[in-house]
CSV table of C-alpha atoms in Angstrom, one decimal:
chain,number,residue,atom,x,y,z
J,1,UNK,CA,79.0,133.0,102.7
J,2,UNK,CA,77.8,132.1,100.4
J,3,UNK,CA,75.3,129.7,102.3
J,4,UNK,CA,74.3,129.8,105.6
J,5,UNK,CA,75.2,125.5,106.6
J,6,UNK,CA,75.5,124.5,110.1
J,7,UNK,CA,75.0,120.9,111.3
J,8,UNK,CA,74.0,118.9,114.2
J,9,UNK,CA,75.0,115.5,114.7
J,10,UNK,CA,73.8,113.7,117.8
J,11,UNK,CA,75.0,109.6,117.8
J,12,UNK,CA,74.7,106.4,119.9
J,13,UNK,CA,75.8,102.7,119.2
J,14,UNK,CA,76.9,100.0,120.7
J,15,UNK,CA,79.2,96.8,119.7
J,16,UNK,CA,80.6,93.8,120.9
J,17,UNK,CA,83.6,91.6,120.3
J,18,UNK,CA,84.3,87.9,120.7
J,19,UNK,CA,87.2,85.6,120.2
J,20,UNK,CA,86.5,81.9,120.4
J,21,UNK,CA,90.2,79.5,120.4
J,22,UNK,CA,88.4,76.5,118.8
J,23,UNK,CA,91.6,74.5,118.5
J,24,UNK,CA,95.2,75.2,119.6
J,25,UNK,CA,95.6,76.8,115.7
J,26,UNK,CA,92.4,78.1,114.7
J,27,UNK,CA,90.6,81.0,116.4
J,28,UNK,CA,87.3,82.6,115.3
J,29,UNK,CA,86.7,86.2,115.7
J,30,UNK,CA,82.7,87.5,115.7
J,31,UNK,CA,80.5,90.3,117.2
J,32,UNK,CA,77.8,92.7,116.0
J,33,UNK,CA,77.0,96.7,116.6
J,34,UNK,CA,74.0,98.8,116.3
J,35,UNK,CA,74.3,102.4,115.4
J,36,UNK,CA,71.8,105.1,116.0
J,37,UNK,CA,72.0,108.7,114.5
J,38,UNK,CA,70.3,112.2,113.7
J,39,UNK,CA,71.5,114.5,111.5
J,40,UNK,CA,69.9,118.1,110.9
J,41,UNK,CA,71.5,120.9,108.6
J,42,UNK,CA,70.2,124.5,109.3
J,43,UNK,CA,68.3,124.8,106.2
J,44,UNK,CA,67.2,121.3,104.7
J,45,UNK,CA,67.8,118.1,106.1
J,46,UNK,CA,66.8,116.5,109.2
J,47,UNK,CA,67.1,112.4,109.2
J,48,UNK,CA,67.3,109.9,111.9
J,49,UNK,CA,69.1,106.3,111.2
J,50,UNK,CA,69.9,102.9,112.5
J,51,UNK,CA,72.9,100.9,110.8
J,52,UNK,CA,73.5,97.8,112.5
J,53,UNK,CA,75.8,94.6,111.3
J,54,UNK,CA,77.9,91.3,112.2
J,55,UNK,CA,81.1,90.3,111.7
J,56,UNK,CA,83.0,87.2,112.0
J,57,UNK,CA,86.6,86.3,110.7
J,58,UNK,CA,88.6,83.4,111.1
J,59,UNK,CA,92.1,83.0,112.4
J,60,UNK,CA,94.5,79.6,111.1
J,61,UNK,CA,97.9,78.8,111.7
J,62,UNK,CA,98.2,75.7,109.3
J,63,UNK,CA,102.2,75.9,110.2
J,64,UNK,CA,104.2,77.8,112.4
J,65,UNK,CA,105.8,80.6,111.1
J,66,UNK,CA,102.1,81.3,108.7
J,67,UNK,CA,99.4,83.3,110.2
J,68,UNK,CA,96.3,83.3,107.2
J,69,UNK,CA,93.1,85.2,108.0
J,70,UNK,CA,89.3,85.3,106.2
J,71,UNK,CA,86.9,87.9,107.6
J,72,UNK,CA,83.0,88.8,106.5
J,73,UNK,CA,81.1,91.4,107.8
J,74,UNK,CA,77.3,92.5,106.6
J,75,UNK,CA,76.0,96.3,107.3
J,76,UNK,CA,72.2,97.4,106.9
J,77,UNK,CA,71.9,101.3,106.5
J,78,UNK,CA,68.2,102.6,107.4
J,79,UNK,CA,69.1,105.6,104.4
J,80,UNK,CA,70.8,103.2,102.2
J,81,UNK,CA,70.4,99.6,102.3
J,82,UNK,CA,73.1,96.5,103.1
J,83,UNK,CA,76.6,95.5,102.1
J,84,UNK,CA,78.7,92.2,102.7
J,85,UNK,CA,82.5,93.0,102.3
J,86,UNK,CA,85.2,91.0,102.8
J,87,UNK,CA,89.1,90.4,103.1
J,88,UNK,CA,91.5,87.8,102.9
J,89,UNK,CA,95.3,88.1,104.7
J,90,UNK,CA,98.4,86.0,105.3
J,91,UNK,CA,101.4,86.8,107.6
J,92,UNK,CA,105.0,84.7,107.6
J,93,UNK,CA,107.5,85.3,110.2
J,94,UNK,CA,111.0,84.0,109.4
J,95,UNK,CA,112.5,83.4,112.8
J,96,UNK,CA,116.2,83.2,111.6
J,97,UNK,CA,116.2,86.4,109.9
J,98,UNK,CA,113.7,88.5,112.0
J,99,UNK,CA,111.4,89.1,108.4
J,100,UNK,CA,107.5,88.9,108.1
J,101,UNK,CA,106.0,89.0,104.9
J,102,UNK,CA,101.9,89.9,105.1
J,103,UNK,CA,99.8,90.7,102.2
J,104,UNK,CA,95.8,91.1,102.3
J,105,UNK,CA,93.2,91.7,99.8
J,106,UNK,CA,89.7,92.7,100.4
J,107,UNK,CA,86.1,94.8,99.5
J,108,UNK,CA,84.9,97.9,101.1
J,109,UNK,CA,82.0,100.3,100.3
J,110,UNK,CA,81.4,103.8,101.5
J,111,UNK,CA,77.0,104.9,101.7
J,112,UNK,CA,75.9,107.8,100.4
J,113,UNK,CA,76.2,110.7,103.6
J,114,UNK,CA,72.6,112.6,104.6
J,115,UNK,CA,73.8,115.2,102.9
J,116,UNK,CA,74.4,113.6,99.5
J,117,UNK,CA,71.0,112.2,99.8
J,118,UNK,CA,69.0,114.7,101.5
J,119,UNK,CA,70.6,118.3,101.5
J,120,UNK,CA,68.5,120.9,99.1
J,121,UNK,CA,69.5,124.3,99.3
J,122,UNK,CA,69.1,127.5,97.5
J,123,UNK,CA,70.8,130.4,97.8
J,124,UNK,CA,71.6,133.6,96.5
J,125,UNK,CA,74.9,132.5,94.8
J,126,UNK,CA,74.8,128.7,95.5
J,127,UNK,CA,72.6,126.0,94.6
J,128,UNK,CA,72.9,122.3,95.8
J,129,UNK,CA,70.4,119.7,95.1
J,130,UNK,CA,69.9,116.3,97.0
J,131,UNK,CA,70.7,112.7,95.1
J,132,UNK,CA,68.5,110.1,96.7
J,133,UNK,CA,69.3,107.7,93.9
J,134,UNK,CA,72.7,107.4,95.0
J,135,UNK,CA,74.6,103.9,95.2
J,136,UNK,CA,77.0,103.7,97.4
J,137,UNK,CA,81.1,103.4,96.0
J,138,UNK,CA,83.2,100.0,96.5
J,139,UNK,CA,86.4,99.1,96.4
J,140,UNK,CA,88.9,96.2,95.7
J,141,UNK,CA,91.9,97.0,97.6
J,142,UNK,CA,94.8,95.0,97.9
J,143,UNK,CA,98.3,95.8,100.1
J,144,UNK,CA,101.6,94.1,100.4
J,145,UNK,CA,104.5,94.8,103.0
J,146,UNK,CA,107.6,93.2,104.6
J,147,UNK,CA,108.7,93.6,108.1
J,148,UNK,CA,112.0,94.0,109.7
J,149,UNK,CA,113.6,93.3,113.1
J,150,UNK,CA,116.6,95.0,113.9
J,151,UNK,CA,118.5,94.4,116.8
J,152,UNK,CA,115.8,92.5,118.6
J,153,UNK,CA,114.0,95.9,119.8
J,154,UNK,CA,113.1,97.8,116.7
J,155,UNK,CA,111.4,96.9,113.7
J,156,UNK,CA,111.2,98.9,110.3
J,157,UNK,CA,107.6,98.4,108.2
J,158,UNK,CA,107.3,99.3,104.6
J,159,UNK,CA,104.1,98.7,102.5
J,160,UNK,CA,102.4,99.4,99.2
J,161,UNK,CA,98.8,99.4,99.2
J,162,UNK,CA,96.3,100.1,95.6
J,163,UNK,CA,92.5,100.5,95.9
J,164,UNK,CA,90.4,100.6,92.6
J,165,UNK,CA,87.1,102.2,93.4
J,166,UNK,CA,83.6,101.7,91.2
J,167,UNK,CA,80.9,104.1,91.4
J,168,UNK,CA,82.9,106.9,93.4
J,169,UNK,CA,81.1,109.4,95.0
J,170,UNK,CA,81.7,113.2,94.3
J,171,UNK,CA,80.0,115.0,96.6
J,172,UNK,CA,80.0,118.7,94.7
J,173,UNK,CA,79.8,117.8,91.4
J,174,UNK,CA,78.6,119.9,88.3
J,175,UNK,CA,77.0,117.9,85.7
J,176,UNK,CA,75.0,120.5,84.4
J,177,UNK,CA,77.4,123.2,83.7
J,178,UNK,CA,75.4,125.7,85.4
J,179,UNK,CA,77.5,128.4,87.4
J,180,UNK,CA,77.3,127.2,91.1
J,181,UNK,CA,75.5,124.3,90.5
J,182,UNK,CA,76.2,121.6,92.7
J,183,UNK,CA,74.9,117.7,93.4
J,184,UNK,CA,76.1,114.1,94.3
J,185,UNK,CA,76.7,112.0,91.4
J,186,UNK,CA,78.6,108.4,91.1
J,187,UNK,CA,81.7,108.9,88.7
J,188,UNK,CA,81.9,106.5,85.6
J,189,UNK,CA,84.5,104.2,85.5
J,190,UNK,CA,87.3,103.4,88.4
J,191,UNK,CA,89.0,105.4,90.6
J,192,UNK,CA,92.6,104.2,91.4
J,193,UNK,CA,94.3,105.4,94.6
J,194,UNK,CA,97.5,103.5,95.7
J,195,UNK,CA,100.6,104.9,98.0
J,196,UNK,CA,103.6,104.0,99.9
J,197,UNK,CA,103.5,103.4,104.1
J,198,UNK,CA,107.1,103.2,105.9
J,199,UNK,CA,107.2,103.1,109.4
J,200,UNK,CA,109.7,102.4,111.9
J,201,UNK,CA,109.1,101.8,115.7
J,202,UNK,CA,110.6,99.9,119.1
J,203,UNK,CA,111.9,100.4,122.7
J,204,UNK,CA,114.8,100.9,124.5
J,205,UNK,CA,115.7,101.2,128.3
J,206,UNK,CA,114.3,97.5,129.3
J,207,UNK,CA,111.3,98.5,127.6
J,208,UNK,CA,110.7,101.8,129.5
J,209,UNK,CA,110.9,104.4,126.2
J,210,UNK,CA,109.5,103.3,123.1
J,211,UNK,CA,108.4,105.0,119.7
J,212,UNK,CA,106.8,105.5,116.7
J,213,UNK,CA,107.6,107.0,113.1
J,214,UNK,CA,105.2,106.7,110.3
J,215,UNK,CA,105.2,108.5,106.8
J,216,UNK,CA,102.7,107.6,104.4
J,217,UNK,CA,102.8,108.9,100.4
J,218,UNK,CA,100.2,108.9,98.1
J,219,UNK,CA,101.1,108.5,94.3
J,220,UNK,CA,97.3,109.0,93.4
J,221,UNK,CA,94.6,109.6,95.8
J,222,UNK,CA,91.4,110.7,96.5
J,223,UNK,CA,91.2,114.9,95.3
J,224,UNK,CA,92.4,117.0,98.4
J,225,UNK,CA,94.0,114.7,100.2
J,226,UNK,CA,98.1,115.7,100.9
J,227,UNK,CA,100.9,114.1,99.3
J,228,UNK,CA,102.8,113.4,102.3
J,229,UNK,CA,101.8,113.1,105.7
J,230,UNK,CA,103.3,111.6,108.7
J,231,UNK,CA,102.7,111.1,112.6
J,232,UNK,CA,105.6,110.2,115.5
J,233,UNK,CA,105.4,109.5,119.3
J,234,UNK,CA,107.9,108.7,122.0
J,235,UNK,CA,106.0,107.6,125.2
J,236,UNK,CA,107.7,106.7,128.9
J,237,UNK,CA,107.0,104.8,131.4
J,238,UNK,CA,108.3,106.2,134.3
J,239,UNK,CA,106.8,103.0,137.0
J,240,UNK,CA,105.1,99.8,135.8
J,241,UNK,CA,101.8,101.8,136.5
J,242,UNK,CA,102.6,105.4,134.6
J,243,UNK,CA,103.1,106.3,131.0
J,244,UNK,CA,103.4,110.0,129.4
J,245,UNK,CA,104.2,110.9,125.8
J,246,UNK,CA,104.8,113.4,123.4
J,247,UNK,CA,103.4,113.1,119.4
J,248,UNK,CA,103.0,115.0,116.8
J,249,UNK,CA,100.9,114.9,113.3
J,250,UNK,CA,102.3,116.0,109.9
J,251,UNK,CA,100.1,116.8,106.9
J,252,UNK,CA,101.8,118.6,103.5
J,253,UNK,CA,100.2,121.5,102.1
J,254,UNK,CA,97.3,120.7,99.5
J,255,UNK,CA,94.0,122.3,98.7
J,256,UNK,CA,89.9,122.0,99.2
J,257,UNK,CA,87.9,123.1,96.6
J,258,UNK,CA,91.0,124.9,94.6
J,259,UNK,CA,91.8,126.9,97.7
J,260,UNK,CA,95.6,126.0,98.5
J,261,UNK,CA,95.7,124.7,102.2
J,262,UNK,CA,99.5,125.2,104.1
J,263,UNK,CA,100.8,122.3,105.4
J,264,UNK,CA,100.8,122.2,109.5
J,265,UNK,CA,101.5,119.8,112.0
J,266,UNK,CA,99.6,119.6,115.4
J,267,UNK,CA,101.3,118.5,118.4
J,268,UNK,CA,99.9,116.6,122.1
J,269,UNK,CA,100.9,114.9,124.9
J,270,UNK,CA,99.3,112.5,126.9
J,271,UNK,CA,99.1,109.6,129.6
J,272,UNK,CA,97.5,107.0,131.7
J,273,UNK,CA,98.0,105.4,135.4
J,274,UNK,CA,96.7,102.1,136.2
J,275,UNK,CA,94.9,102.7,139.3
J,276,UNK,CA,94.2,99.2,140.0
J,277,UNK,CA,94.7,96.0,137.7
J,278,UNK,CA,91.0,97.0,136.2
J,279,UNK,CA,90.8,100.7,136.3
J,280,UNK,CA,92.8,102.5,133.8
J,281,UNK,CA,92.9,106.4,133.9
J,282,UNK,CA,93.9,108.2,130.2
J,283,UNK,CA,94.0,112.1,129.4
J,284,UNK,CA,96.0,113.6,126.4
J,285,UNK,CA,96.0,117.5,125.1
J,286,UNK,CA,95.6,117.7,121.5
J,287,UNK,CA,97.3,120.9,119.7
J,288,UNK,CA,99.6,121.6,122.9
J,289,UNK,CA,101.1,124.8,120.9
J,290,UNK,CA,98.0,126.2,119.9
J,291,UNK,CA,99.1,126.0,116.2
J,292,UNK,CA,97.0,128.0,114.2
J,293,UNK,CA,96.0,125.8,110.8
J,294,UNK,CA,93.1,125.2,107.9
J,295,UNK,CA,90.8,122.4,107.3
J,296,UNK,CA,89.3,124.4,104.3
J,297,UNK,CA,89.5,127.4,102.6
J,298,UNK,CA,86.1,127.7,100.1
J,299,UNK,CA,85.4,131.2,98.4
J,300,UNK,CA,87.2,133.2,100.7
J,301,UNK,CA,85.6,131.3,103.4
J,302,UNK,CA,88.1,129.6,105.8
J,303,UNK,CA,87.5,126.9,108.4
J,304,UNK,CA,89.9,126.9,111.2
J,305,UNK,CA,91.4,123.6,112.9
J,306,UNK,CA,90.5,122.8,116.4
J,307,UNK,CA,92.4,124.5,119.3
J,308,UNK,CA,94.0,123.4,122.4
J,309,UNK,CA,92.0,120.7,123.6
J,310,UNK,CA,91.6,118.4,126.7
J,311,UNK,CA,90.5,114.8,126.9
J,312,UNK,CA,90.4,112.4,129.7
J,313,UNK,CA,88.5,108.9,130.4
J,314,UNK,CA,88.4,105.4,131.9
J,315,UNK,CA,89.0,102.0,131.5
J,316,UNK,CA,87.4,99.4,133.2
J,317,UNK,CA,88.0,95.9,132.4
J,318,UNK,CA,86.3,93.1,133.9
């Protein structure tokens, strides 16, 4: 209520991932992917895609405390069309004091989703109709942030980061005042988001305990996302082979659609053993404690937030 909207996303792709040191200072950095897709909604769309792209970037140390980086990378969307982005960065250690000071500036996009473009639905209360003239939105984001060492083993990170989007997309939008009315539309003008990112992590024990703390506030952002939100681990590693850990992720209360959403945090553990120097095994168990949160709340209509689950896999290098 008050639509009837499941979905049905079925994915493949595969990517690879070069470095090349072409002199003692200058490294280049390039691969490519190919991503295939269908997506189908209960009542309206049903849309297969490729997206495929290459990257290369870049890597000069023209002294030896300065690290500067240049990165391009082109995408072709079969429901879209193609982007170039790009990004610019620079990182300088001072040695004496234990300071790096990195600062980056670069282009991003995001397409239009199937749903934006395809999705045409009518029901009894709710009407949403499809946008195929959509352009994708693109941003100009720019960051800067200091790092510092403190006794050798841990290091404190602060940064401030600003995005000015063009042509943002708002995905339920009402442009023609009519009551429960809904398309896709590109927003005039920019859309500013820009926030604050201070994290503090190291180890301790000859290396055998280490950890992370990270809290990240938005001044303006995006509508729905939470003010504050924040994420912490502390892993072990009780032999040179074994790790566990304990984490936990933060997010303030804030809303989705008007509907006010509690704030929650969502715990796991997890680990790995190295079976051989090739053959990683990893497994972690997100929301250990079960915690009962929202992802949305719509019109009386609540969507719950994933249970206890279980995840394991392996790595195989060679």
């Amino acid at each position: 209520s008050p639509a009837n909207y499941g979905t049905d996303l079925q994915a493949f792709s595969v990517s690879t991932d070069h470095e090349i040191t072409l002199a003692e200072n200058l490294r280049l950095l390039a691969g490519g992917f190919y991503h295939h897709d269908s997506f189908e909604v209960t009542d309206g769309v049903d849309e297969t895609g490729n997206r495929y792209g290459l990257h290369s970037a870049l890597e000069w140390d023209p002294c030896e405390n300065l690290t500067t980086t240049a990165a391009l990378r082109w995408e072709d969307y079969d429901s879209y069309g193609d982007e170039f982005t790009w990004r610019l960065g620079s990182i300088y250690h001072l040695e004496r004091t234990g300071t790096s000071f990195r600062g980056g500036i670069g282009r991003s996009f995001r397409a239009p989703s199937y749903n934006d473009l395809f999705y045409n639905t009518n029901q009894m209360f709710f009407t949403y109709v499809a946008n195929p003239d959509l352009d994708a939105q693109s941003s100009i984001g720019w960051d800067i942030g200091i790092e510092q060492e403190i006794c050798e083993a841990h290091v404190i990170e602060v940064t401030w980061f600003n995005n000015r989007i063009e042509d943002a997309i708002e995905s339920y939008a009402n442009p023609s005042g009519d009551f429960m009315t809904y398309t896709a539309v590109n927003l005039p003008g920019k859309t500013t988001t820009e926030g604050l990112e201070v994290a503090f992590r190291g180890s301790c024990l000859d290396e055998t305990l280490g950890y992370r703390v990270a809290w990240t506030w938005l001044h303006e952002s995006l509508s729905d996302q939470p003010r504050s939100a924040a994420t912490a681990s502390l892993d072990w590693k009780p032999t040179d082979k074994t790790l566990v850990g304990i984490g936990a992720t933060h997010l303030s209360d804030h809303s989705w659609g008007g509907d006010p959403i509690e704030a929650y945090t969502v715990a796991r553990v997890f680990g790995s053993y190295q079976v051989t120097n090739r053959v990683k095994l990893h497994a972690r168990v997100e929301n250990v404690l079960d915690e009962d949160y929202e992802l949305s709340s719509f019109f009386g209509t609540t969507v719950k937030g994933a249970g206890t689950g279980l995840y394991a896999g392996v790595t195989v290098d060679w």
